[in-house]
Amino acid sequence: MATAGNKAIIDIRNLHKYFGSVQALRGVNLTVERGKVVVIVGPSGSGKSTLLRCINHLEVETEGEVWVDGKRLNEKNKDINSIRAEIGMVFQLFNLFPHLTVLDNIILAQRVVRGRSKDEAAQVAREQLKRVGIPEKADSFPGQLSGGQQQRVAIARALAMNPKIMLFDEPTSALDPEMIKEVLDVMLALAKEGMTMVCVTHEMGFARAAADEVIFMDNGLIVEMGSPADVFNNPKEERTKLFLSQILAH
Amino acid sequence: MTHSSDIEPIPPDAPLAAKVHKRSLQERIDEFPWWMGGVFVIAVGAFYLVTTQASFGEALNFIRIGIGITITTTLYAYSIALVLGLIAGLGRISRNVVIRNLATLYIELVRGIPILVLIFYIALVAVPDSLGIFKTLGAWLDSIGLDFIGGPLASINNDAIPLNVRAIIALSVTYGAFLAEIFRAGIQSIGQGQMEAARSLGMSYAQAMRYVILPQAIRNVLPALGNDFVAMVKDSSLVSVLAVRDITQVARLYAGRTFRFREAYTILAILYLGMTLILSVLVRVLERRLHGNSRK
Ligand SMILES: Nc1ncnc2c1ncn2[C@@H]1O[C@H](COP(=O)(O)OP(=O)(O)O)[C@@H](O)[C@H]1O
Ligand SMILES: [Mg+2]
């Protein structure tokens, strides 16, 4: 693997992760440079979510090192909360806070973590809601929104923290087909603005349009990586070919 | 509406009017809360007794003096139990082995001992022993020159904590363990995704608990907390064994002095029944409200 230059904002070295006896990651090396968009594809259970969750320490590595923005993540790290504040994460099932309004969902961490005033946080929240295209939903509760709208609120909630990195874990796979585009459009705009993004998604169109690099994972390892054109049009590994033929077939 | 199982299924495309199910006479008879009629009869009977029979009126006049103590004891003990329960409930799910096991020990000890025995033990053994420890500590602090803390501690005497306060301590410690399990269940009913989302935004575990998990968890367990409050109103009668003058104790005194057992205990039972029925209705109203405007 290439050595991490100064521009590397994520640097993962020889990452292993066990869940009991299950080996979810078996030695992953990956560097992501500032401003790059990386798309991770691979069959279910191949370790994509685990890799993503190691980047903000929702999972703690069994072996190896994870460096984010020049800081090593580890169990004893007192800074973990401040590091996480720089890393936005968007989940498959949105995970909005159901007891808070949309606006308060976006305000909460700004106040509690960033220490912003109520007015400032509310202003940022409204800007972000505008950015994801649903300013009129500020006073709704999450349960009153469609899946696509909820996911856009989740993106706005993460963006309001002004993160340096955004992680997406299958953000559209729980959505009805007609809502996928509205979420991908937001992600695409974000990529164009230069946000560093690591996205687990099987949306080929998005990957081709936004990704600088596509990574194919299987069985806890990175099997192949390259530009979208390389990986999608000329896969070198048999496993990649098989996987692509399966997802393109359906 | 638990009787829907014997209702014929309505096809999904039936006209709307057909879906408004007309309840048959039989169903109405089945579902009517007849037991409330019984309660009504008891209430009328009690009113009749108290107003027409001088001995019952007299008993009521005497025993109702204890209502204030019963209510304040319950309110204080329940408030403290809420705090203890929240702490122990959080302790039960802590990742810290020591904290988790201490919380479990507390809950298991309390659950393994009858409430009556606990009340005797806490009020007459645990509280004096703790005072003894404080006194020794105070004397020691005094001897090493920290007399500004040591002095007051050492001068505590065994009567410093009156029996009604000990009764409150005993009830709170007991109910704290019950409420801990309610809080724990409530917290665990909130999906892991909520904690992960909060942590991924940079919140600490404590912040995530306070702003994200607990507001949802407590809302879910409010009916259970209400039920335990009603249960505590009844269990507060046990503090009469410490000679605390709650309605049970006052009724016992009255019965012992006048030998009017029938009057004393009838009035006592009706007073408890009245309090618990009113509270149960309030809990149900609360429950219905929560269901009514629950936004998922
Ligand atoms: N919390 C967990 N406990 C136990 N096993 C887990 C856990 N999370 C993931 N795994 C296992 O780790 C492997 C990789 O999972 P995951 O990273 O979720 O894969 P993917 O996101 O690619 O579908 C799977 O075998 C999965 O069952
Ligand atoms: Mg996954």
Coordinates of C-alpha atoms and ligand atoms in Angstrom, one line a residue:
Chain A
M1 CA 0.0 0.0 0.0
A2 CA 1.2 3.5 -0.8
T3 CA 2.7 5.4 2.2
A4 CA 0.5 8.0 3.7
G5 CA 1.4 11.4 2.4
N6 CA 0.6 14.6 4.3
K7 CA -2.7 14.7 2.5
A8 CA -4.0 11.5 4.0
I9 CA -6.8 12.3 6.4
I10 CA -7.6 8.6 7.1
D11 CA -4.8 6.1 7.4
I12 CA -5.7 2.5 8.3
R13 CA -2.9 0.1 8.8
N14 CA -3.2 -3.7 9.0
L15 CA -6.6 -3.5 10.6
H16 CA -8.0 -6.7 12.2
K17 CA -11.3 -7.0 13.9
Y18 CA -12.8 -10.1 15.6
F19 CA -16.3 -10.4 17.0
G20 CA -15.7 -13.4 19.3
S21 CA -14.4 -16.0 16.9
V22 CA -15.8 -14.3 13.8
Q23 CA -13.1 -12.4 11.9
A24 CA -14.8 -9.4 10.3
L25 CA -11.6 -7.7 9.1
R26 CA -8.4 -9.6 8.3
G27 CA -5.7 -7.0 7.7
V28 CA -7.1 -4.0 5.9
N29 CA -4.8 -1.2 4.7
L30 CA -6.3 2.0 3.4
T31 CA -5.5 5.6 3.1
V32 CA -7.9 8.3 2.1
E33 CA -6.7 11.7 1.1
R34 CA -8.4 14.9 2.0
G35 CA -11.2 15.8 -0.4
K36 CA -11.4 12.3 -1.9
V37 CA -14.6 10.2 -2.3
V38 CA -14.2 6.5 -1.7
V39 CA -16.9 4.1 -2.4
I40 CA -16.8 0.6 -0.8
V41 CA -18.7 -2.3 -2.4
G42 CA -18.8 -5.9 -1.6
P43 CA -21.2 -8.8 -0.6
S44 CA -23.1 -8.7 2.6
G45 CA -21.0 -9.7 5.6
S46 CA -17.7 -8.8 3.9
G47 CA -16.8 -6.3 6.6
K48 CA -17.8 -3.0 5.0
S49 CA -19.8 -1.7 7.9
T50 CA -17.1 -2.8 10.4
L51 CA -14.4 -1.0 8.5
L52 CA -16.5 2.2 8.4
R53 CA -17.3 1.9 12.1
C54 CA -13.7 1.5 13.0
I55 CA -13.0 4.9 11.4
N56 CA -15.0 6.6 14.1
H57 CA -14.3 4.0 16.8
L58 CA -17.9 2.7 17.1
E59 CA -16.0 -0.5 16.8
V60 CA -12.6 -0.9 18.5
E61 CA -9.9 -2.6 16.4
T62 CA -8.5 -5.9 17.6
E63 CA -5.2 -5.3 15.9
G64 CA -3.7 -2.6 13.7
E65 CA -4.0 1.1 13.7
V66 CA -6.5 3.7 12.7
W67 CA -5.3 7.3 12.2
V68 CA -7.7 10.1 11.5
D69 CA -6.4 13.6 10.8
G70 CA -3.0 12.8 12.3
K71 CA -4.4 11.3 15.5
R72 CA -4.3 7.7 16.5
L73 CA -7.6 6.3 17.7
N74 CA -7.3 3.9 20.6
E75 CA -9.2 2.8 23.6
K76 CA -7.5 5.1 26.0
N77 CA -7.9 8.1 23.8
K78 CA -9.6 10.8 25.8
D79 CA -10.1 12.8 22.7
I80 CA -12.4 10.3 21.1
N81 CA -15.4 12.6 21.4
S82 CA -13.6 15.5 19.8
I83 CA -12.3 13.2 17.0
R84 CA -15.8 11.9 16.4
A85 CA -17.2 15.4 16.2
E86 CA -15.1 15.8 13.1
I87 CA -16.5 12.7 11.5
G88 CA -20.1 12.7 10.4
M89 CA -21.8 9.4 10.1
V90 CA -25.0 8.5 8.2
F91 CA -26.7 5.2 9.0
Q92 CA -28.8 2.8 6.9
L93 CA -31.8 3.3 9.3
F94 CA -31.3 7.1 9.8
N95 CA -31.2 6.9 13.6
L96 CA -32.9 10.2 14.1
F97 CA -33.9 11.1 17.6
P98 CA -37.6 10.4 17.6
H99 CA -38.4 12.5 20.6
L100 CA -37.0 15.7 19.1
T101 CA -38.2 17.8 16.2
V102 CA -36.1 17.9 13.1
L103 CA -34.6 21.2 14.1
D104 CA -33.7 20.0 17.6
N105 CA -32.2 16.8 16.1
I106 CA -29.8 19.1 14.3
I107 CA -29.3 21.5 17.1
L108 CA -28.6 19.0 20.0
A109 CA -25.0 18.0 19.3
Q110 CA -24.0 21.5 18.1
R111 CA -24.9 22.8 21.5
V112 CA -23.8 19.9 23.7
V113 CA -20.6 19.1 21.8
R114 CA -19.6 22.3 20.0
G115 CA -20.9 24.5 22.7
R116 CA -22.8 26.8 20.3
S117 CA -25.4 29.1 21.5
K118 CA -29.1 28.2 20.8
D119 CA -29.5 30.9 18.2
E120 CA -26.3 30.1 16.4
A121 CA -27.1 26.3 16.4
A122 CA -30.6 27.0 15.2
Q123 CA -29.3 29.2 12.4
V124 CA -26.8 26.5 11.3
A125 CA -29.6 23.9 11.5
R126 CA -31.8 25.9 9.2
E127 CA -29.0 26.5 6.7
Q128 CA -28.3 22.7 6.6
L129 CA -32.0 21.9 6.2
K130 CA -32.0 24.3 3.2
R131 CA -29.0 22.6 1.8
V132 CA -30.7 19.2 1.9
G133 CA -33.8 20.7 0.4
I134 CA -36.4 20.4 3.3
P135 CA -36.3 23.7 5.1
E136 CA -40.1 23.5 5.7
K137 CA -39.8 20.3 7.8
A138 CA -37.9 22.1 10.7
D139 CA -40.8 21.7 13.2
S140 CA -41.9 18.2 12.2
F141 CA -41.0 15.1 14.1
P142 CA -39.0 12.4 12.4
G143 CA -41.9 10.0 12.5
Q144 CA -43.9 12.4 10.3
L145 CA -41.3 12.3 7.4
S146 CA -40.7 9.9 4.6
G147 CA -37.6 7.8 4.6
G148 CA -35.9 9.9 2.1
Q149 CA -36.6 13.1 4.1
Q150 CA -35.4 11.4 7.3
Q151 CA -32.2 10.4 5.7
R152 CA -31.7 14.0 4.4
V153 CA -32.2 15.3 8.0
A154 CA -29.6 12.7 9.2
I155 CA -27.2 14.1 6.7
A156 CA -28.0 17.7 7.7
R157 CA -27.5 16.7 11.4
A158 CA -24.0 15.4 10.6
L159 CA -23.1 18.4 8.4
A160 CA -24.1 20.9 11.0
M161 CA -21.1 19.8 13.1
N162 CA -18.8 20.9 10.2
P163 CA -17.2 17.6 9.9
K164 CA -14.0 17.0 8.0
I165 CA -15.0 13.5 6.9
M166 CA -18.4 12.0 6.2
L167 CA -19.1 8.3 6.5
F168 CA -22.1 6.7 4.8
D169 CA -23.2 3.2 5.6
E170 CA -25.7 2.1 2.9
P171 CA -27.7 5.3 3.2
T172 CA -30.2 4.4 0.5
S173 CA -30.7 0.7 1.0
A174 CA -33.6 1.1 3.4
L175 CA -35.4 3.6 1.1
D176 CA -38.2 3.1 -1.4
P177 CA -36.8 3.4 -4.9
E178 CA -38.5 6.7 -5.6
M179 CA -36.6 8.3 -2.7
I180 CA -33.2 7.1 -3.5
K181 CA -32.4 9.8 -5.9
E182 CA -33.1 12.7 -3.5
V183 CA -30.6 11.3 -1.1
L184 CA -28.0 10.6 -3.7
D185 CA -28.4 14.1 -5.1
V186 CA -27.5 15.5 -1.7
M187 CA -24.5 13.2 -1.5
L188 CA -23.3 14.1 -5.0
A189 CA -23.5 17.8 -4.3
L190 CA -21.5 17.2 -1.1
A191 CA -18.8 15.3 -3.1
K192 CA -18.6 18.2 -5.6
E193 CA -18.0 20.6 -2.8
G194 CA -14.9 18.7 -1.9
M195 CA -16.0 16.8 1.2
T196 CA -13.9 13.8 2.1
M197 CA -16.4 10.9 2.0
V198 CA -16.3 7.1 2.6
C199 CA -19.5 5.6 1.3
V200 CA -20.7 2.0 1.5
T201 CA -23.2 1.9 -1.3
H202 CA -24.1 -0.3 -4.3
E203 CA -25.5 2.7 -6.3
M204 CA -23.3 2.3 -9.3
G205 CA -24.4 5.6 -10.8
F206 CA -23.4 7.5 -7.7
A207 CA -20.0 5.7 -7.6
R208 CA -19.3 6.5 -11.3
A209 CA -20.3 10.1 -10.9
A210 CA -18.7 10.8 -7.5
A211 CA -16.0 8.3 -6.6
D212 CA -12.3 8.9 -6.9
E213 CA -11.7 5.4 -5.8
V214 CA -13.8 2.2 -5.7
I215 CA -12.9 -0.5 -3.2
F216 CA -14.2 -4.0 -3.5
M217 CA -14.2 -5.9 -0.2
D218 CA -14.8 -9.6 0.3
N219 CA -14.3 -11.8 3.4
G220 CA -12.8 -9.1 5.5
L221 CA -10.2 -8.0 3.0
I222 CA -9.8 -5.3 0.3
V223 CA -9.7 -7.5 -2.8
E224 CA -9.4 -4.8 -5.5
M225 CA -9.3 -1.0 -5.7
G226 CA -9.1 1.6 -8.4
S227 CA -11.0 4.2 -10.3
P228 CA -14.7 3.5 -10.9
A229 CA -13.9 2.7 -14.6
D230 CA -11.2 0.3 -13.7
V231 CA -13.1 -1.6 -11.1
F232 CA -16.5 -1.6 -12.8
N233 CA -15.4 -2.0 -16.4
N234 CA -12.2 -4.0 -16.1
P235 CA -12.2 -5.9 -12.8
K236 CA -9.1 -8.0 -12.4
E237 CA -10.1 -10.3 -9.7
E238 CA -12.5 -13.2 -10.3
R239 CA -14.4 -12.4 -7.1
T240 CA -15.0 -8.8 -8.2
K241 CA -16.3 -10.0 -11.6
L242 CA -18.7 -12.4 -9.9
F243 CA -19.9 -9.8 -7.5
L244 CA -20.5 -7.2 -10.2
S245 CA -22.3 -9.6 -12.4
Q246 CA -24.6 -10.4 -9.5
I247 CA -25.5 -6.9 -8.6
L248 CA -25.8 -5.8 -12.2
A249 CA -28.1 -8.7 -13.0
H250 CA -30.8 -7.7 -10.5
Chain B
M1 CA -60.5 -3.6 23.0
T2 CA -59.2 -7.0 23.6
H3 CA -62.2 -8.8 22.3
S4 CA -61.5 -8.4 18.6
S5 CA -60.5 -12.0 18.1
D6 CA -64.0 -13.2 17.7
I7 CA -65.0 -10.5 15.3
E8 CA -65.3 -11.6 11.7
P9 CA -62.4 -10.2 9.6
I10 CA -63.4 -7.4 7.3
P11 CA -62.1 -7.6 3.8
P12 CA -59.6 -4.8 3.2
D13 CA -61.6 -3.4 0.3
A14 CA -65.0 -3.3 2.1
P15 CA -66.7 0.1 2.1
L16 CA -65.7 2.3 5.0
A17 CA -69.0 2.2 6.7
A18 CA -68.8 -1.6 7.1
K19 CA -65.5 -1.2 9.0
V20 CA -67.2 0.8 11.8
H21 CA -68.0 -2.3 13.8
K22 CA -71.3 -2.3 15.6
R23 CA -70.9 -3.9 19.0
S24 CA -73.5 -6.4 19.8
L25 CA -75.4 -6.4 23.1
Q26 CA -73.5 -9.5 24.2
E27 CA -70.2 -7.8 23.6
R28 CA -71.3 -4.7 25.5
I29 CA -72.3 -6.9 28.4
D30 CA -69.0 -8.7 28.2
E31 CA -67.0 -5.6 28.2
F32 CA -68.8 -3.4 30.7
P33 CA -66.6 -2.8 33.7
W34 CA -69.1 -4.3 36.2
W35 CA -66.4 -4.3 38.9
M36 CA -66.7 -0.6 39.0
G37 CA -70.3 -1.2 40.2
G38 CA -68.9 -3.1 43.1
V39 CA -66.6 -0.2 43.9
F40 CA -69.5 2.2 43.7
V41 CA -71.5 0.1 46.1
I42 CA -68.6 0.0 48.5
A43 CA -68.2 3.8 48.3
V44 CA -71.9 4.4 48.9
G45 CA -71.9 1.9 51.8
A46 CA -68.9 3.6 53.3
F47 CA -70.6 7.0 53.1
Y48 CA -73.7 5.5 54.6
L49 CA -71.8 4.0 57.5
V50 CA -69.8 7.1 58.3
T51 CA -72.8 9.4 58.2
T52 CA -75.3 7.3 60.0
Q53 CA -73.2 5.3 62.5
A54 CA -71.5 7.5 65.0
S55 CA -68.8 4.9 65.8
F56 CA -67.7 4.8 62.1
G57 CA -67.7 8.6 61.8
E58 CA -65.6 8.8 65.0
A59 CA -63.1 6.2 63.7
L60 CA -62.7 8.1 60.4
N61 CA -62.1 11.4 62.2
F62 CA -59.4 9.8 64.3
I63 CA -57.7 7.8 61.6
R64 CA -57.6 10.5 58.9
I65 CA -55.0 12.3 61.0
G66 CA -52.5 9.8 59.6
I67 CA -53.3 10.6 55.9
G68 CA -50.7 13.4 55.9
I69 CA -47.9 11.1 57.1
T70 CA -48.9 8.4 54.7
I71 CA -48.8 10.8 51.8
T72 CA -45.6 12.6 52.7
T73 CA -43.8 9.4 53.6
T74 CA -44.7 8.0 50.2
L75 CA -43.8 11.1 48.3
Y76 CA -40.4 11.5 50.0
A77 CA -39.6 7.8 49.7
Y78 CA -40.7 7.6 46.1
S79 CA -38.7 10.7 45.1
I80 CA -35.5 9.3 46.7
A81 CA -36.3 5.9 45.2
L82 CA -36.5 7.5 41.8
V83 CA -33.0 8.8 42.2
L84 CA -31.6 5.6 43.7
G85 CA -33.4 3.6 41.0
L86 CA -32.0 5.7 38.2
I87 CA -28.5 5.4 39.5
A88 CA -28.7 1.7 40.1
G89 CA -30.5 1.1 36.8
L90 CA -27.6 2.9 35.0
G91 CA -25.2 1.0 37.1
R92 CA -26.7 -2.3 36.0
I93 CA -25.8 -1.6 32.4
S94 CA -22.5 0.1 33.0
R95 CA -19.5 -1.3 31.3
N96 CA -17.5 -0.9 34.5
V97 CA -17.4 -4.3 36.1
V98 CA -17.3 -2.9 39.7
I99 CA -20.2 -0.6 39.2
R100 CA -22.3 -3.2 37.4
N101 CA -21.8 -5.8 40.1
L102 CA -22.4 -3.4 42.9
A103 CA -25.7 -2.4 41.3
T104 CA -26.7 -6.0 40.8
L105 CA -25.8 -6.9 44.3
Y106 CA -28.0 -4.1 45.7
I107 CA -30.9 -5.2 43.6
E108 CA -30.6 -8.9 44.3
L109 CA -30.2 -8.3 48.1
V110 CA -33.3 -6.2 48.2
R111 CA -35.3 -8.6 46.1
G112 CA -34.3 -11.6 48.2
I113 CA -35.5 -10.1 51.5
P114 CA -39.2 -9.4 52.5
I115 CA -40.0 -5.7 52.6
L116 CA -41.0 -5.9 56.3
V117 CA -37.7 -7.5 57.3
L118 CA -35.8 -4.9 55.2
I119 CA -37.7 -2.1 56.9
F120 CA -36.7 -3.4 60.4
Y121 CA -33.2 -4.1 59.3
I122 CA -32.5 -0.7 57.6
A123 CA -34.2 1.4 60.2
L124 CA -32.9 -0.4 63.3
V125 CA -29.6 -1.9 62.2
A126 CA -28.2 -0.3 59.0
V127 CA -29.0 3.3 59.9
P128 CA -27.5 3.1 63.5
D129 CA -24.5 1.2 62.2
S130 CA -23.8 3.9 59.5
L131 CA -24.1 6.5 62.2
G132 CA -21.6 4.6 64.2
I133 CA -19.2 4.6 61.3
F134 CA -19.7 8.3 60.8
K135 CA -19.0 8.9 64.5
T136 CA -15.8 6.9 64.4
L137 CA -14.7 8.7 61.3
G138 CA -15.5 12.0 63.0
A139 CA -13.5 11.1 66.0
W140 CA -10.6 10.1 63.8
L141 CA -10.8 13.3 61.7
D142 CA -10.9 15.2 65.0
S143 CA -7.7 13.5 66.2
I144 CA -5.8 14.4 63.0
G145 CA -6.7 18.0 63.3
L146 CA -9.6 18.2 60.9
D147 CA -12.0 19.1 63.7
F148 CA -14.1 21.4 61.5
I149 CA -15.5 18.3 59.8
G150 CA -14.7 15.8 62.6
G151 CA -16.4 17.8 65.3
P152 CA -19.9 17.8 63.9
L153 CA -19.6 14.2 62.7
A154 CA -18.5 13.0 66.1
S155 CA -21.3 14.7 67.9
I156 CA -24.0 13.0 66.0
N157 CA -26.0 10.9 68.4
N158 CA -28.1 7.9 67.7
D159 CA -31.4 9.8 67.9
A160 CA -30.3 12.3 65.3
I161 CA -32.4 10.4 62.7
P162 CA -36.0 10.0 63.9
L163 CA -37.9 6.9 63.1
N164 CA -40.1 8.5 60.4
V165 CA -37.0 9.5 58.5
R166 CA -35.6 6.0 58.9
A167 CA -38.8 4.7 57.6
I168 CA -38.4 6.9 54.5
I169 CA -34.9 5.7 54.1
A170 CA -36.0 2.1 54.3
L171 CA -38.8 2.4 51.8
S172 CA -36.6 4.3 49.4
V173 CA -33.8 1.8 49.5
T174 CA -36.3 -1.0 48.9
Y175 CA -38.2 0.7 46.1
G176 CA -35.0 2.0 44.6
A177 CA -34.2 -1.6 43.7
F178 CA -37.6 -2.1 42.1
L179 CA -37.4 1.1 40.1
A180 CA -33.8 0.3 39.0
E181 CA -35.1 -2.7 37.1
I182 CA -37.8 -0.6 35.4
F183 CA -35.2 2.0 34.4
R184 CA -32.9 -0.7 33.1
A185 CA -35.6 -2.3 31.0
G186 CA -36.6 1.1 29.7
I187 CA -33.1 2.0 28.6
Q188 CA -32.6 -1.3 27.0
S189 CA -35.8 -0.9 25.1
I190 CA -34.2 1.9 23.1
G191 CA -32.4 0.6 20.1
Q192 CA -28.6 0.6 19.9
G193 CA -28.7 2.9 16.9
Q194 CA -29.8 5.8 19.1
M195 CA -26.6 5.6 21.2
E196 CA -24.5 5.1 18.2
A197 CA -25.9 8.1 16.4
A198 CA -25.4 10.3 19.5
R199 CA -21.8 9.0 20.0
S200 CA -21.0 9.4 16.3
L201 CA -21.9 13.1 16.7
G202 CA -19.2 13.4 19.4
M203 CA -21.4 13.2 22.5
S204 CA -20.0 11.5 25.6
Y205 CA -21.8 8.4 27.0
A206 CA -23.3 10.6 29.7
Q207 CA -24.5 13.2 27.3
A208 CA -26.0 10.6 25.0
M209 CA -27.8 9.1 28.0
R210 CA -29.1 12.4 29.3
Y211 CA -30.3 14.0 26.0
V212 CA -31.1 11.0 23.8
I213 CA -31.7 7.7 25.6
L214 CA -33.3 8.7 29.0
P215 CA -35.9 11.0 27.6
Q216 CA -37.2 8.2 25.4
A217 CA -36.7 5.5 28.0
I218 CA -38.4 7.3 30.8
R219 CA -41.4 8.1 28.6
N220 CA -41.7 4.4 27.8
V221 CA -41.7 3.4 31.5
L222 CA -43.9 6.1 32.9
P223 CA -46.9 3.7 33.3
A224 CA -44.7 1.2 35.1
L225 CA -43.3 3.9 37.4
G226 CA -46.9 5.0 38.1
N227 CA -47.9 1.4 39.0
D228 CA -45.0 1.3 41.5
F229 CA -46.1 4.5 43.0
V230 CA -49.5 3.0 43.7
A231 CA -47.8 -0.1 45.1
M232 CA -45.7 2.1 47.4
V233 CA -48.8 3.9 48.8
K234 CA -49.9 0.4 50.0
D235 CA -46.5 -0.7 51.2
S236 CA -46.1 2.5 53.1
S237 CA -48.4 0.8 55.6
L238 CA -45.4 -1.3 56.7
V239 CA -43.7 1.7 58.3
S240 CA -46.3 1.4 61.0
V241 CA -44.1 -1.2 62.5
L242 CA -41.7 1.6 63.3
A243 CA -44.4 3.4 65.2
V244 CA -44.6 6.0 62.5
R245 CA -48.0 7.5 62.7
D246 CA -49.4 6.8 59.2
I247 CA -53.0 5.8 58.8
T248 CA -52.2 2.1 59.5
Q249 CA -50.5 3.0 62.8
V250 CA -53.2 5.4 63.8
A251 CA -55.9 2.8 63.0
R252 CA -54.1 0.2 65.1
L253 CA -53.8 2.7 68.0
Y254 CA -57.5 3.5 67.7
A255 CA -58.5 -0.2 67.5
G256 CA -56.3 -1.0 70.5
R257 CA -57.7 1.7 72.6
T258 CA -61.4 1.4 71.7
F259 CA -61.6 -2.3 70.7
R260 CA -63.6 -1.2 67.7
F261 CA -61.7 -3.4 65.3
R262 CA -64.5 -3.5 62.7
E263 CA -64.7 0.3 62.5
A264 CA -61.0 0.9 62.5
Y265 CA -60.0 -1.6 59.9
T266 CA -63.0 -0.9 57.6
I267 CA -62.1 2.8 57.5
L268 CA -58.5 1.9 57.0
A269 CA -59.1 -0.4 54.1
I270 CA -61.5 2.1 52.5
L271 CA -58.9 4.9 52.8
Y272 CA -56.3 2.9 51.1
L273 CA -58.7 1.8 48.4
G274 CA -59.7 5.3 47.8
M275 CA -56.1 6.5 47.4
T276 CA -55.1 3.6 45.1
L277 CA -58.1 3.8 42.9
I278 CA -57.7 7.5 42.3
L279 CA -54.0 7.0 41.5
S280 CA -54.7 4.1 39.2
V281 CA -57.1 6.1 37.2
L282 CA -54.5 8.9 36.9
V283 CA -52.0 6.4 35.8
R284 CA -54.4 5.1 33.1
V285 CA -55.1 8.6 31.9
L286 CA -51.4 9.2 31.6
E287 CA -50.9 6.0 29.8
R288 CA -53.7 6.8 27.3
R289 CA -52.2 10.2 26.7
L290 CA -48.8 8.8 26.0
H291 CA -50.3 6.4 23.5
G292 CA -52.5 9.0 22.0
N293 CA -49.8 11.4 20.9
S294 CA -46.9 9.0 20.6
R295 CA -44.9 9.9 17.5
K296 CA -42.8 7.0 16.4
Ligands
LIG1 N1 -21.6 -6.6 16.6 C1 -21.3 -7.8 16.0 N2 -21.3 -8.9 16.7 C2 -20.9 -10.1 16.1 N3 -20.6 -10.2 14.8 C3 -20.7 -9.1 14.0 C4 -21.0 -7.8 14.6 N4 -21.0 -6.9 13.6 C5 -20.6 -7.6 12.5 N5 -20.4 -8.9 12.8 C6 -20.0 -9.9 11.8 O1 -18.9 -9.4 11.1 C7 -18.9 -9.7 9.7 C8 -18.9 -8.4 8.9 O2 -20.0 -7.7 9.2 P1 -20.3 -6.3 8.5 O3 -19.1 -5.4 8.7 O4 -21.6 -5.8 9.1 O5 -20.5 -6.6 7.0 P2 -21.2 -5.8 5.8 O6 -21.4 -4.4 6.3 O7 -20.2 -5.9 4.7 O8 -22.4 -6.5 5.4 C9 -20.2 -10.5 9.5 O9 -19.8 -11.9 9.5 C10 -21.0 -10.1 10.7 O10 -21.9 -11.2 11.0
MG2 MG -23.2 -3.4 6.4

